[in-house]
Coordinates of C-alpha atoms and ligand atoms in Angstrom, one line a residue:
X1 CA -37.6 -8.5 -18.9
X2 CA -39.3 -11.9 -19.6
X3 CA -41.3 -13.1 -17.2
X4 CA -39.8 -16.6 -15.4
X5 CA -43.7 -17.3 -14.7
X6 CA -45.2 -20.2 -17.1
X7 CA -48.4 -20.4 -18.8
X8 CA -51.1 -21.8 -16.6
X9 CA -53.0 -24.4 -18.7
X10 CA -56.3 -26.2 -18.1
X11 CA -57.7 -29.5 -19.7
X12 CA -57.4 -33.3 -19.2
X13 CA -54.4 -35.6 -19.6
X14 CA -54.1 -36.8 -23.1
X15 CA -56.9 -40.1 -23.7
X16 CA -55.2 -43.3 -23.0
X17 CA -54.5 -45.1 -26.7
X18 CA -57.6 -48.1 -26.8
X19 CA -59.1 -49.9 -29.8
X20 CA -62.5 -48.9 -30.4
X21 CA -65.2 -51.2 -30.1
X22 CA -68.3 -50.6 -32.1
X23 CA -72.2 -51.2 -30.9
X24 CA -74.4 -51.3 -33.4
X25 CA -78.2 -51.3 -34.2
X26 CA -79.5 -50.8 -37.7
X27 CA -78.0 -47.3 -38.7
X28 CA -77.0 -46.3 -35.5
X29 CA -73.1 -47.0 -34.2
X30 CA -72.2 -45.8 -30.9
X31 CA -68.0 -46.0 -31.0
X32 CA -66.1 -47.0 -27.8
X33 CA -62.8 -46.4 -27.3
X34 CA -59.9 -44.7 -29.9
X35 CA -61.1 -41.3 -30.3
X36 CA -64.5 -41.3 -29.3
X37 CA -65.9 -38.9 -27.3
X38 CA -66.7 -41.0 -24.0
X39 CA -70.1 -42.4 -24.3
X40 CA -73.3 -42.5 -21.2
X41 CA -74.9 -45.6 -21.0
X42 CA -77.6 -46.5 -18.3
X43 CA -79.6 -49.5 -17.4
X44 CA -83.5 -50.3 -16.5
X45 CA -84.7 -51.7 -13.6
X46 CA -87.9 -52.7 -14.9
X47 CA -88.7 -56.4 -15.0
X48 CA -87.3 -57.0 -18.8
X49 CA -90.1 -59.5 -19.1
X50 CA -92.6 -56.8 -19.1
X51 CA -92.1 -55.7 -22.4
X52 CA -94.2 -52.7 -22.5
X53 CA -92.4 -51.0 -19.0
X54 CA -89.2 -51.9 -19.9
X55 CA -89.6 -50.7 -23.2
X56 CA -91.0 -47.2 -22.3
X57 CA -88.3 -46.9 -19.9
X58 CA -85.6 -47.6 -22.7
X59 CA -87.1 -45.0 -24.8
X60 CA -87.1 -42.5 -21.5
X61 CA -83.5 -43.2 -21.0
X62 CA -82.9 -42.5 -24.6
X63 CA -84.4 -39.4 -24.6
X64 CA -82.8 -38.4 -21.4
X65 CA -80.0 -38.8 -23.8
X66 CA -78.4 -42.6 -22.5
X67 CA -76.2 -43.3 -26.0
X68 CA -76.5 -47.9 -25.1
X69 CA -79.0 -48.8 -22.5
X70 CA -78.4 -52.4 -20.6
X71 CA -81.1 -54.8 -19.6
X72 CA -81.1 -57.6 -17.4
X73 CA -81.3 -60.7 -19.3
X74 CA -81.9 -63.7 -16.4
X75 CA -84.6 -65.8 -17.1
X76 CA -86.0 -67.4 -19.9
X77 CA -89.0 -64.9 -19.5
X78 CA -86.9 -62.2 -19.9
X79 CA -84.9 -63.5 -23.0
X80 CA -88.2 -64.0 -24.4
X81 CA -89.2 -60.6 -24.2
X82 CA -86.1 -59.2 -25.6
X83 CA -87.1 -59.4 -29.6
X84 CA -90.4 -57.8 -28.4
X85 CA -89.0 -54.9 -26.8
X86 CA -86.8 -53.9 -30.1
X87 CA -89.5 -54.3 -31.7
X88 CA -91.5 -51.9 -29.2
X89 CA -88.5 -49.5 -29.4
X90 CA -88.6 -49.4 -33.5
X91 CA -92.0 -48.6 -33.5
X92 CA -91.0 -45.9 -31.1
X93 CA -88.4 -44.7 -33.5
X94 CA -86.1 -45.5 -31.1
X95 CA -83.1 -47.0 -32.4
X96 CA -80.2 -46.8 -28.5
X97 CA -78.5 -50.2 -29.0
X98 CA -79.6 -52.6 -26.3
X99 CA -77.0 -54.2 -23.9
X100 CA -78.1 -57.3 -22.3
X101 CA -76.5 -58.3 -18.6
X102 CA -76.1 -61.6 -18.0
X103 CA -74.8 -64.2 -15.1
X104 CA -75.2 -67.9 -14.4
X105 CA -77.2 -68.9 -17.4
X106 CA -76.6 -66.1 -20.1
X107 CA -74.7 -69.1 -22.0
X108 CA -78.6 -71.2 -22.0
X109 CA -80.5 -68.3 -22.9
X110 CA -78.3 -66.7 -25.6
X111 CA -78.5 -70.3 -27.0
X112 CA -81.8 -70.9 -26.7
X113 CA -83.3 -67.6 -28.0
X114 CA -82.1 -66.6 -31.1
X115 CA -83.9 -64.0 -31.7
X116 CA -82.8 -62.2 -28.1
X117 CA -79.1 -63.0 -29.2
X118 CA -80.2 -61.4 -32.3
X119 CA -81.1 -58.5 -31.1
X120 CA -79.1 -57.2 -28.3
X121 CA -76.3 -55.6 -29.9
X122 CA -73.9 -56.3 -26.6
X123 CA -73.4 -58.6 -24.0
X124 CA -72.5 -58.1 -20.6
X125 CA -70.9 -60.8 -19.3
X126 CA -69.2 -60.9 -15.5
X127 CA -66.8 -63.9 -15.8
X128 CA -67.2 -64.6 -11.8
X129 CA -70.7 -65.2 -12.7
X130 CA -70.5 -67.7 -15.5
X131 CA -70.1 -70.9 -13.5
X132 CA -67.9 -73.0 -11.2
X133 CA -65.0 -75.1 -11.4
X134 CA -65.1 -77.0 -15.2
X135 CA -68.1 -75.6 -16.1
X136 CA -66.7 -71.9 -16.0
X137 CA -64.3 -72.6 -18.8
X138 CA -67.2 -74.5 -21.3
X139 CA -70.1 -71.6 -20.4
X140 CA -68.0 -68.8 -20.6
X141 CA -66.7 -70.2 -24.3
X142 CA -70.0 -70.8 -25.2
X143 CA -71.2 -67.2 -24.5
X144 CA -67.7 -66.0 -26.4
X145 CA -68.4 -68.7 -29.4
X146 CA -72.2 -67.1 -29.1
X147 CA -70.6 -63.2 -29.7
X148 CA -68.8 -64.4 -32.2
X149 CA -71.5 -66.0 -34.3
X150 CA -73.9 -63.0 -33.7
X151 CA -71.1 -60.7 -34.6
X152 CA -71.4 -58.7 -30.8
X153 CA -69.2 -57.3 -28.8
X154 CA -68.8 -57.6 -25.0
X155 CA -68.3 -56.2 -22.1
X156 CA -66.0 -58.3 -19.8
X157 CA -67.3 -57.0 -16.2
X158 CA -65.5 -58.0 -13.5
X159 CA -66.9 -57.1 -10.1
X160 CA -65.5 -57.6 -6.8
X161 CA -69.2 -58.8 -5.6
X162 CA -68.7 -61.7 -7.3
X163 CA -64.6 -62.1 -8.3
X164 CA -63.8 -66.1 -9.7
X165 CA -63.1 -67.5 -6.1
X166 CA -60.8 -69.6 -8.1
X167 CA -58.4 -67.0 -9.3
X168 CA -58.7 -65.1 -6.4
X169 CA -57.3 -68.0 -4.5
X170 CA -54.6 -68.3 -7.1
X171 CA -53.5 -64.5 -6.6
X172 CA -53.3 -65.2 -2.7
X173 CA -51.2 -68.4 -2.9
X174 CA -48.8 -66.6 -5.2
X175 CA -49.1 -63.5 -2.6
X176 CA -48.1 -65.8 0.3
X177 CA -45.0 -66.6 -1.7
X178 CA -43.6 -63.2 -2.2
X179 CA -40.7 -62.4 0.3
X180 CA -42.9 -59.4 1.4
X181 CA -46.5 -60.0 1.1
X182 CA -48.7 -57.4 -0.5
X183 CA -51.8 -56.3 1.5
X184 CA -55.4 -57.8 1.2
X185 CA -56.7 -54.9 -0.6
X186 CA -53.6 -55.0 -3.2
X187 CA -54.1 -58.7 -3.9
X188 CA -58.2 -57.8 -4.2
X189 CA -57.1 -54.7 -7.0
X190 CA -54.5 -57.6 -8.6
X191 CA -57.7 -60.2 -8.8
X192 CA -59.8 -58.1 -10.0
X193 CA -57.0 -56.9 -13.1
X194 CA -56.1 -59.7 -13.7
X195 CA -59.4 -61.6 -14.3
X196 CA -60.4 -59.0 -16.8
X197 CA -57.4 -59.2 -18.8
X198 CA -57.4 -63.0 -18.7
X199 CA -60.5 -63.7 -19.4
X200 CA -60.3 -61.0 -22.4
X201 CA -57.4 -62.9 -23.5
X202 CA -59.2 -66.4 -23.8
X203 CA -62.1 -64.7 -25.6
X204 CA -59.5 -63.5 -28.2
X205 CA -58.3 -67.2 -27.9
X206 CA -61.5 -68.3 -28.7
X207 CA -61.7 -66.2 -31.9
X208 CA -63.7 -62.9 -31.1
X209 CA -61.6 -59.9 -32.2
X210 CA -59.5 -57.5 -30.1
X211 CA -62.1 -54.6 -31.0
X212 CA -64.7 -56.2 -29.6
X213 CA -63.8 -56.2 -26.0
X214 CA -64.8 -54.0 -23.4
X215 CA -63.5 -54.0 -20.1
X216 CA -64.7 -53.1 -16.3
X217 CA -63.7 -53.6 -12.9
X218 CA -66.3 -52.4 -10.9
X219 CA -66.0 -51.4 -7.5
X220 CA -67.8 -49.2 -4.8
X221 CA -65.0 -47.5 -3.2
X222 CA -63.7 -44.3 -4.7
X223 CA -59.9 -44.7 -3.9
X224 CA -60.6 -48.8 -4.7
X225 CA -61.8 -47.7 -8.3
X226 CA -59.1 -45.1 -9.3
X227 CA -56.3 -47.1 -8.0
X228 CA -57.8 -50.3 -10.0
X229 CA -58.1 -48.1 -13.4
X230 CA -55.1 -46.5 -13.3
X231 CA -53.5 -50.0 -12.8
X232 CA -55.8 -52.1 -15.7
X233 CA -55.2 -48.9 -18.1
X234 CA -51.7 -48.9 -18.0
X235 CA -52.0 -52.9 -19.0
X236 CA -54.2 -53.2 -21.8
X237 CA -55.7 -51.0 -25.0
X238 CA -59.0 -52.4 -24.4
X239 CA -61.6 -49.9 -23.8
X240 CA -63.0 -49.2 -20.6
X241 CA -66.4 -49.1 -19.1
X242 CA -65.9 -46.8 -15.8
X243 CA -68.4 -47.0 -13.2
X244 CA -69.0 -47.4 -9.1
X245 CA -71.0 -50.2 -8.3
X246 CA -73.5 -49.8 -6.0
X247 CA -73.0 -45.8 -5.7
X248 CA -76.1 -45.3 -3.6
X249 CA -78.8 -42.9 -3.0
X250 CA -78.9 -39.4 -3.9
X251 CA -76.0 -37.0 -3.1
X252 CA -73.7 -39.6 -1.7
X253 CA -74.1 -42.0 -4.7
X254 CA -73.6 -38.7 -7.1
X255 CA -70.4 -37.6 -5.1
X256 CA -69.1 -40.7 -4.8
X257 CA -69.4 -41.5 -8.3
X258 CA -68.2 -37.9 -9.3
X259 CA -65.1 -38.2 -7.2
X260 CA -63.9 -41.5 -8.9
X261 CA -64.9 -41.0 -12.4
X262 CA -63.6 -37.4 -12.1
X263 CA -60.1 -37.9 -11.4
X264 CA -59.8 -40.8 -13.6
X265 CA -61.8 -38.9 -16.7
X266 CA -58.9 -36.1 -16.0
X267 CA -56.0 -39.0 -16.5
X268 CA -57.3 -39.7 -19.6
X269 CA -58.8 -42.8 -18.4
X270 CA -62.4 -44.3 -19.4
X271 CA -64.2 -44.3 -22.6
X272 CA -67.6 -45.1 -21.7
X273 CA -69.2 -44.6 -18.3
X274 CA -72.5 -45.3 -16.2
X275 CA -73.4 -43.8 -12.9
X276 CA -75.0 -46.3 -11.0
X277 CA -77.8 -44.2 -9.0
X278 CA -79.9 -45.9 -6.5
X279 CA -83.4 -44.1 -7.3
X280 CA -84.8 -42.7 -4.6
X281 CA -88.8 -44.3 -4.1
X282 CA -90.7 -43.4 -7.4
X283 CA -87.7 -41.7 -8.5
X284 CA -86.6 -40.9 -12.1
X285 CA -84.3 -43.3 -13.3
X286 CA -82.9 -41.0 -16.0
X287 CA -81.1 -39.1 -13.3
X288 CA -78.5 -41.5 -13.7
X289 CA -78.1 -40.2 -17.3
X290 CA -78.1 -36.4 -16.3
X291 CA -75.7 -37.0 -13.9
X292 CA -73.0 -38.8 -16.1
X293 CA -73.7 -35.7 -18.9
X294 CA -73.4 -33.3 -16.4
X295 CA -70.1 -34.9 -15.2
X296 CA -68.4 -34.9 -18.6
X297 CA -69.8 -31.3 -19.7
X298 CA -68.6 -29.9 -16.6
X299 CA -65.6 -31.1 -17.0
X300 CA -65.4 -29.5 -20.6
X301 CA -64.5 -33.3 -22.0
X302 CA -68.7 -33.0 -24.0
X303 CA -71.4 -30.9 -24.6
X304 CA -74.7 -32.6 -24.4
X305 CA -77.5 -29.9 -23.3
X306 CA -77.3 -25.4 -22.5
X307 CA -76.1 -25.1 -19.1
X308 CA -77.5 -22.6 -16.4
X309 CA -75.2 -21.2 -14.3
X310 CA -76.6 -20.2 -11.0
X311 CA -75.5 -18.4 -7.7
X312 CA -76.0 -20.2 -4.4
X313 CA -78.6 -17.6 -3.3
X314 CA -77.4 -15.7 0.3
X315 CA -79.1 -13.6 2.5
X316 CA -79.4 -11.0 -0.1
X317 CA -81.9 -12.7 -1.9
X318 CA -84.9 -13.1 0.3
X319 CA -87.4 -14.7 -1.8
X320 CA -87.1 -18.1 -3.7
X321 CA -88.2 -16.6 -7.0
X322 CA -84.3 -17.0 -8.6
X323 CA -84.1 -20.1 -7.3
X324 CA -87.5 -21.4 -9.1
X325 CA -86.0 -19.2 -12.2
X326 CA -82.9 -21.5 -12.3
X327 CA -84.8 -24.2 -11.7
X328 CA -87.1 -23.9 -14.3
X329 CA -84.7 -22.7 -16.4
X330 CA -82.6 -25.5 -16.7
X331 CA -85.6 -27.9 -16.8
X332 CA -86.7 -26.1 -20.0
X333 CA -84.1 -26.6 -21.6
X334 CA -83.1 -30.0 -21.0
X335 CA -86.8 -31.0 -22.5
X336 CA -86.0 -29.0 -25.6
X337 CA -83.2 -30.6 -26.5
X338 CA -84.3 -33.7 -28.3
X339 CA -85.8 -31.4 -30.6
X340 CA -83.4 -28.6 -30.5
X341 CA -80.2 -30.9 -30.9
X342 CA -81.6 -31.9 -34.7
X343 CA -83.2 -28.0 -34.9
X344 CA -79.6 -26.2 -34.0
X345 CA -76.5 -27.1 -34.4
X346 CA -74.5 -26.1 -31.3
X347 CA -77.0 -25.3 -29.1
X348 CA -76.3 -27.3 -26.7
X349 CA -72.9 -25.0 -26.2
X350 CA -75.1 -22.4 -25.1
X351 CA -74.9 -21.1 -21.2
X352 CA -77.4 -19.5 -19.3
X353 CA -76.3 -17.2 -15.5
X354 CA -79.4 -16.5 -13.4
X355 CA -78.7 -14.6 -10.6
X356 CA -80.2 -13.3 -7.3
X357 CA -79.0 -10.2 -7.4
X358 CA -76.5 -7.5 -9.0
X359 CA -73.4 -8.6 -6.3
X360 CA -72.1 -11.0 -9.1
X361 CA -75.2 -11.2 -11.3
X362 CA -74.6 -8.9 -14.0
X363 CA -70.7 -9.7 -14.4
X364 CA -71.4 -13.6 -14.2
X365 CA -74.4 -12.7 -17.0
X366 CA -71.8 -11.0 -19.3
X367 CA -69.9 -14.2 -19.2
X368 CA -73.3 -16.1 -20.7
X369 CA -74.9 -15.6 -23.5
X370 CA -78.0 -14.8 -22.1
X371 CA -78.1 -13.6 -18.5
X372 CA -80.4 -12.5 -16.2
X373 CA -79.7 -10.7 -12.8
X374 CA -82.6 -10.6 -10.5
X375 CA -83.1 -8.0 -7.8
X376 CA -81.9 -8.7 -4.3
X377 CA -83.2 -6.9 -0.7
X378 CA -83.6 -4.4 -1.1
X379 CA -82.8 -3.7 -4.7
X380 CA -84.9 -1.5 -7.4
X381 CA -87.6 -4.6 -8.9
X382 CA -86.0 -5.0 -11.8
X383 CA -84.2 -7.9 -14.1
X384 CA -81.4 -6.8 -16.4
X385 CA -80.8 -9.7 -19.2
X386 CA -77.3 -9.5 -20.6
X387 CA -76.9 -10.7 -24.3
X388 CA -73.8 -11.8 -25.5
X389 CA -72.4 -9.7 -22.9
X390 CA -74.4 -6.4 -23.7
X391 CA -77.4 -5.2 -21.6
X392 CA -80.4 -5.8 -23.8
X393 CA -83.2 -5.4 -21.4
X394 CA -85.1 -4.7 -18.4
X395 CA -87.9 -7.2 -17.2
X396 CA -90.0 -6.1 -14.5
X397 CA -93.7 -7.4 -12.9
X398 CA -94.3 -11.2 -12.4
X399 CA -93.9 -12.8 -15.7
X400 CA -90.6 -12.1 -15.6
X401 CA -90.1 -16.6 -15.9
X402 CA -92.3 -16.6 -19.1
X403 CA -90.6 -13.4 -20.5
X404 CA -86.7 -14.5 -20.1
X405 CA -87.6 -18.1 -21.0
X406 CA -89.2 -16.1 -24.6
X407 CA -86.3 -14.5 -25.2
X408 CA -84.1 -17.4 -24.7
X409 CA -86.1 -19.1 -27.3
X410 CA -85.8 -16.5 -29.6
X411 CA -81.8 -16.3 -29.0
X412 CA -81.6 -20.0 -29.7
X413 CA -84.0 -19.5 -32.9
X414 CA -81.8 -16.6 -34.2
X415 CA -78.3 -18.1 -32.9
X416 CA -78.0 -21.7 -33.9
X417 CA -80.4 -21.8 -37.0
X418 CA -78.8 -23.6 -39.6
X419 CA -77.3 -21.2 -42.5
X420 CA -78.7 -22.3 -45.6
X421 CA -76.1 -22.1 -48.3
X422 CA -77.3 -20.9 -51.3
Ligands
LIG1 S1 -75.0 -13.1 -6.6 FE1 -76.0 -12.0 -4.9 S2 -77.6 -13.4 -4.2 FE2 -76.2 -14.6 -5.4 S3 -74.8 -15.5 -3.9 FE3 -73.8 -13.6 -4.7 S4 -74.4 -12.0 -3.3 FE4 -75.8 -13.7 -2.9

């Protein structure tokens, strides 16, 4: 008899339709939107005027794998240093798009240095940041007019920091006419919506094209950010930037951000994102990068670098040695991959299990295609590795790091080398 029992099926929603919005520099087009895979952005906080910091930064960043990178644009110093930074970048080889974030006077500087209009190939702007009153409508024309003769796209980025006090006061008086009011926070999501798509709609007005608007209504509450998304998705086909503003430090500003890019990733919703990490003193501002990989590749939507699987360690594993393994491990890898990404194709589909001890180690590193199972308490001092499923070896004695990282090497060498077609 036929089971009544239906088939259990895994994946995301099916992408939200959106135009795709192009960001170019030189040969190098990063898509957004349509059927792109989503894309990780990132932004410096060096002082853009210091050419040389910002500029290694952006190329850090790049490496880490950050597909645009934004820069502050605020002052006249730092629109200034702009053309010199490409030009750092170039000699660098590096060729990430640049982004540059402006507010108040982005309409003066992308005037009055050509050459920083030039060569950003986006602009950020945040239309509650663009002026008051009269002004608003003239400076936020200007920067549109500015897109369009420079050929850029933009990002419309609406934050609810800084929302047009105007419209919000428009959205409240029409609130207090409704027969049943809708609450504070609802008329806060509807502001926020609704200043995207309007001022999207007047830069169309003003003659830049559909496919070059990107839209984002940042905010820094998880249930805030999915319920705005969901809402500004459903009324528009621009693409969207996803993000939680101000995040916060380490684990909370990765949860938080996890949480609300997560569910909405899984709706089919977003087509570029940045995690927006508060580094830590001295911290590496490339985390922000890893993190926003490591969100979509766990989530199966991209592959972007090997991934080690590793157990949470118990009481049977009484030293630390698995844990620096893992650590190492992944860390290896992730430096590899500039090289190995151009090297071997596919590569970065590759999983690696370490394990602390042979509870779950060996049937976790059968699943991998390399493994390794470490000894627990009490355990005979030996390392199986598992290849492609299949015991291959034994390692034993303390190089057994500098042994399994060899023979990952050679797996990758032998696995993902190119087959030349005769
Ligand atoms: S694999 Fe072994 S060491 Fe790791 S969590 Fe499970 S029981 Fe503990």
């Amino acid at each position: 008899m036929e089971s009544l029992l239906s088939e259990i099926l895994s994946g995301p929603r099916q992408r939200r339709l959106s135009r795709a919005a192009s960001v170019v520099y030189g040969k190098r087009k990063v898509v957004i939107g349509g059927d792109a895979p989503v894309v990780v952005q990132s932004m410096t906080n060096t002082d853009t005027a210091d050419v040389i910091a910002t500029a290694i930064q952006i190329k850090d960043l790049a490496r880490a794998g950050s597909e645009l990178v934004r820069i502050t644009v605020n002052n006249p110093e730092a629109a200034a240093a702009v053309p010199a930074i490409r030009e750092q970048l170039d000699k660098m080889d590096v060729d990430v798009p640049l982004v540059g974030d402006f507010h108040y006077n982005g309409h003066t500087l992308l005037q009055d240095f050509p050459e920083c209009a030039q060569a950003l190939s986006k602009y950020r702007i945040n239309p509650g940041n663009v002026g008051q009153g009269a002004k608003r409508e003239s400076q936020f024309a200007q920067m549109i007019e500015l897109a369009c003769r420079y050929d850029k796209p933009v990002r419309i980025g609406v934050n609810w920091g800084s929302l047009d006090q105007t419209l919000l006061a428009r959205i409240m008086d029409e609130n207090a006419r409704r027969s049943v009011p809708w609450t504070a926070q609802s008329v806060m999501y509807e502001a926020l919506i609704t200043s995207a798509i309007e001022n999207a709609q007047r830069a169309e007005e003003l003659g830049l094209a559909g496919d070059k608007i990107i839209l984002s209504c940042k905010v820094s509450g998880v249930q805030d950010l999915i319920a705005v998304y969901r809402e500004l998705s459903t009324r528009c086909e621009y693409p969207l930037h996803l993000g939680l503003t101000e995040a916060g430090m380490g684990s909370k500003g990765i949860v938080a951000s996890t949480a609300a890019l997560s569910v909405l990733l899984q709706e089919g919703i977003g087509d570029t994102i940045r995690i927006s990490l508060t580094p830590e003193p001295g911290g590496d501002r490339c985390r922000e990068v890893i993190v926003g990989q490591e969100i979509l590749q766990t989530m199966g939507l991209r592959k972007f670098t090997p991934m080690v699987i590793a157990c949470p360690g118990c009481g049977r594993t009484t030293s630390t040695v698995f844990q620096e393994l893992a650590d190492d491990i992944q860390t290896f890898l992730r430096e590899q991959m500039p090289v190995w990404k151009k090297q071997y194709p596919g590569v970065e589909s590759m999983n690696v299990a370490v394990m602390g001890c042979i509870v779950n180690g060996p049937g976790e590193s059968k699943h991998a295609n390399i493994g390794i199972s470490l000894p627990g308490t009490g355990e005979s001092p030996a390392a199986p590795v598992f290849i492609d499923g299949v015991k291959a070896m034994t390692l034993r004695g303390d190089r057994i790091a500098e042994e399994f990282q060899a023979i990952v090497l050679n797996y990758v060498a032998k696995r993902y080398a190119p087959t030349v077609v005769e």
